């Protein structure tokens, strides 16, 4: 298996991505949670691809190829989008004039972050067409 190092690195990164997730879920950092989720999905796809395609010249999983391509296209849009969400949050923290935000303000910010971090990538994945 010539890609053993890559496969091990993907598996290790999956384990390391899970470690900080509970802290961010508890703090309700939507951008960071989405970043962890998209990174986890991307590493999982690359892990499966490194196992499925290792040393093969024929197509052993044609449907998985289509699914993983859509996910990777979404991933290429999702990571910059969730990075934008994190930067929005840092900007709000740096210019905050009041110490506490209300529940409605916090909920609205979470909705905005989720719509940016999930909406844009899912829209691109849905609108992407594959030309042969």
CSV table of C-alpha atoms in Angstrom, one decimal:
chain,number,residue,atom,x,y,z
A,1,UNK,CA,0.0,0.0,0.0
A,2,UNK,CA,2.0,3.0,-1.3
A,3,UNK,CA,-0.2,5.6,0.4
A,4,UNK,CA,0.1,4.3,3.9
A,5,UNK,CA,1.4,7.6,5.4
A,6,UNK,CA,-1.4,9.6,3.9
A,7,UNK,CA,-4.0,7.1,5.1
A,8,UNK,CA,-2.6,7.1,8.6
A,9,UNK,CA,-2.4,10.9,8.6
A,10,UNK,CA,-6.1,11.1,7.6
A,11,UNK,CA,-7.1,8.7,10.3
A,12,UNK,CA,-5.1,10.5,12.9
A,13,UNK,CA,-6.6,13.9,11.9
A,14,UNK,CA,-10.1,12.5,12.2
A,15,UNK,CA,-9.3,11.5,15.8
A,16,UNK,CA,-7.7,14.9,16.6
A,17,UNK,CA,-10.6,16.8,15.1
A,18,UNK,CA,-13.0,15.2,17.5
A,19,UNK,CA,-11.1,16.3,20.6
A,20,UNK,CA,-11.9,20.0,20.7
A,21,UNK,CA,-15.5,19.6,19.4
A,22,UNK,CA,-17.2,19.4,22.8
A,23,UNK,CA,-15.7,22.7,24.0
A,24,UNK,CA,-16.9,24.5,21.0
A,25,UNK,CA,-20.3,22.9,21.1
A,26,UNK,CA,-20.7,24.0,24.7
A,27,UNK,CA,-19.5,27.6,23.8
A,28,UNK,CA,-21.9,27.6,20.8
A,29,UNK,CA,-19.1,28.7,18.4
A,30,UNK,CA,-21.0,27.9,15.2
A,31,UNK,CA,-18.2,28.9,12.8
A,32,UNK,CA,-15.7,26.7,14.6
A,33,UNK,CA,-18.1,23.8,14.9
A,34,UNK,CA,-18.8,24.0,11.2
A,35,UNK,CA,-15.1,24.2,10.5
A,36,UNK,CA,-14.5,21.0,12.5
A,37,UNK,CA,-17.5,19.3,10.8
A,38,UNK,CA,-16.4,20.2,7.3
A,39,UNK,CA,-12.7,19.3,8.0
A,40,UNK,CA,-13.9,16.0,9.4
A,41,UNK,CA,-16.0,15.2,6.3
A,42,UNK,CA,-13.1,16.2,4.0
A,43,UNK,CA,-10.6,14.0,5.9
A,44,UNK,CA,-13.1,11.1,6.0
A,45,UNK,CA,-13.5,11.4,2.2
A,46,UNK,CA,-9.8,11.5,1.6
A,47,UNK,CA,-9.3,8.5,4.0
A,48,UNK,CA,-11.9,6.4,2.1
A,49,UNK,CA,-10.4,7.5,-1.2
A,50,UNK,CA,-6.9,6.6,-0.2
A,51,UNK,CA,-8.2,3.1,0.8
A,52,UNK,CA,-10.5,2.5,-2.2
A,53,UNK,CA,-8.1,3.8,-4.9
A,54,UNK,CA,-4.8,2.6,-3.5
A,55,UNK,CA,-2.9,0.9,-6.4
A,56,UNK,CA,-5.9,0.3,-8.5
A,57,UNK,CA,-6.2,1.2,-12.2
A,58,UNK,CA,-9.8,0.2,-12.7
A,59,UNK,CA,-12.8,2.0,-11.1
A,60,UNK,CA,-13.9,-0.2,-8.1
A,61,UNK,CA,-16.5,2.2,-6.8
A,62,UNK,CA,-18.0,4.4,-9.5
A,63,UNK,CA,-20.9,5.7,-7.4
A,64,UNK,CA,-18.5,6.6,-4.5
A,65,UNK,CA,-16.5,8.6,-7.1
A,66,UNK,CA,-19.5,10.8,-7.9
A,67,UNK,CA,-20.4,11.2,-4.2
A,68,UNK,CA,-16.9,12.1,-3.1
A,69,UNK,CA,-16.5,14.6,-6.0
A,70,UNK,CA,-19.6,16.4,-4.9
A,71,UNK,CA,-18.4,16.5,-1.3
A,72,UNK,CA,-15.0,17.8,-2.4
A,73,UNK,CA,-16.6,20.5,-4.5
A,74,UNK,CA,-18.6,21.5,-1.4
A,75,UNK,CA,-15.6,21.4,0.8
A,76,UNK,CA,-13.7,23.8,-1.5
A,77,UNK,CA,-16.5,26.3,-0.9
A,78,UNK,CA,-17.2,25.4,2.7
A,79,UNK,CA,-13.8,26.0,4.3
A,80,UNK,CA,-13.5,29.6,3.1
A,81,UNK,CA,-17.2,30.2,4.2
A,82,UNK,CA,-16.7,28.9,7.7
A,83,UNK,CA,-13.4,30.8,7.9
A,84,UNK,CA,-15.5,33.9,7.1
A,85,UNK,CA,-17.9,32.9,10.0
A,86,UNK,CA,-15.0,32.7,12.4
A,87,UNK,CA,-13.7,36.0,11.3
A,88,UNK,CA,-17.1,37.6,11.7
A,89,UNK,CA,-17.2,36.3,15.2
A,90,UNK,CA,-13.8,37.6,16.0
A,91,UNK,CA,-14.7,41.0,14.5
A,92,UNK,CA,-17.8,41.2,16.7
A,93,UNK,CA,-15.8,40.3,19.8
A,94,UNK,CA,-13.2,43.0,19.1
A,95,UNK,CA,-15.7,45.8,18.6
A,96,UNK,CA,-18.3,44.8,21.1
A,97,UNK,CA,-19.7,47.8,23.1
A,98,UNK,CA,-21.7,45.8,25.6
A,99,UNK,CA,-20.4,42.9,27.7
A,100,UNK,CA,-23.4,40.6,27.3
A,101,UNK,CA,-25.4,39.9,24.2
A,102,UNK,CA,-29.1,39.0,24.4
A,103,UNK,CA,-30.4,35.5,23.6
A,104,UNK,CA,-32.1,36.8,20.4
A,105,UNK,CA,-28.9,38.4,19.2
A,106,UNK,CA,-26.8,35.3,19.8
A,107,UNK,CA,-29.4,33.1,18.1
A,108,UNK,CA,-29.5,35.4,15.1
A,109,UNK,CA,-25.7,35.2,14.8
A,110,UNK,CA,-25.8,31.4,14.9
A,111,UNK,CA,-28.4,31.4,12.2
A,112,UNK,CA,-26.3,33.7,10.0
A,113,UNK,CA,-23.2,31.6,10.6
A,114,UNK,CA,-25.1,28.3,9.8
A,115,UNK,CA,-26.6,29.8,6.6
A,116,UNK,CA,-23.2,31.0,5.4
A,117,UNK,CA,-21.3,27.8,6.5
A,118,UNK,CA,-23.9,25.3,5.2
A,119,UNK,CA,-26.1,27.2,2.8
A,120,UNK,CA,-23.4,28.4,0.3
A,121,UNK,CA,-21.6,25.0,0.1
A,122,UNK,CA,-24.8,23.0,-0.3
A,123,UNK,CA,-26.1,25.5,-2.9
A,124,UNK,CA,-22.8,25.1,-4.9
A,125,UNK,CA,-23.0,21.3,-4.6
A,126,UNK,CA,-26.6,21.3,-5.8
A,127,UNK,CA,-25.9,23.6,-8.7
A,128,UNK,CA,-22.7,21.9,-9.8
A,129,UNK,CA,-23.1,19.9,-13.0
A,130,UNK,CA,-20.6,17.4,-14.2
A,131,UNK,CA,-19.9,17.7,-17.9
A,132,UNK,CA,-18.4,14.6,-19.5
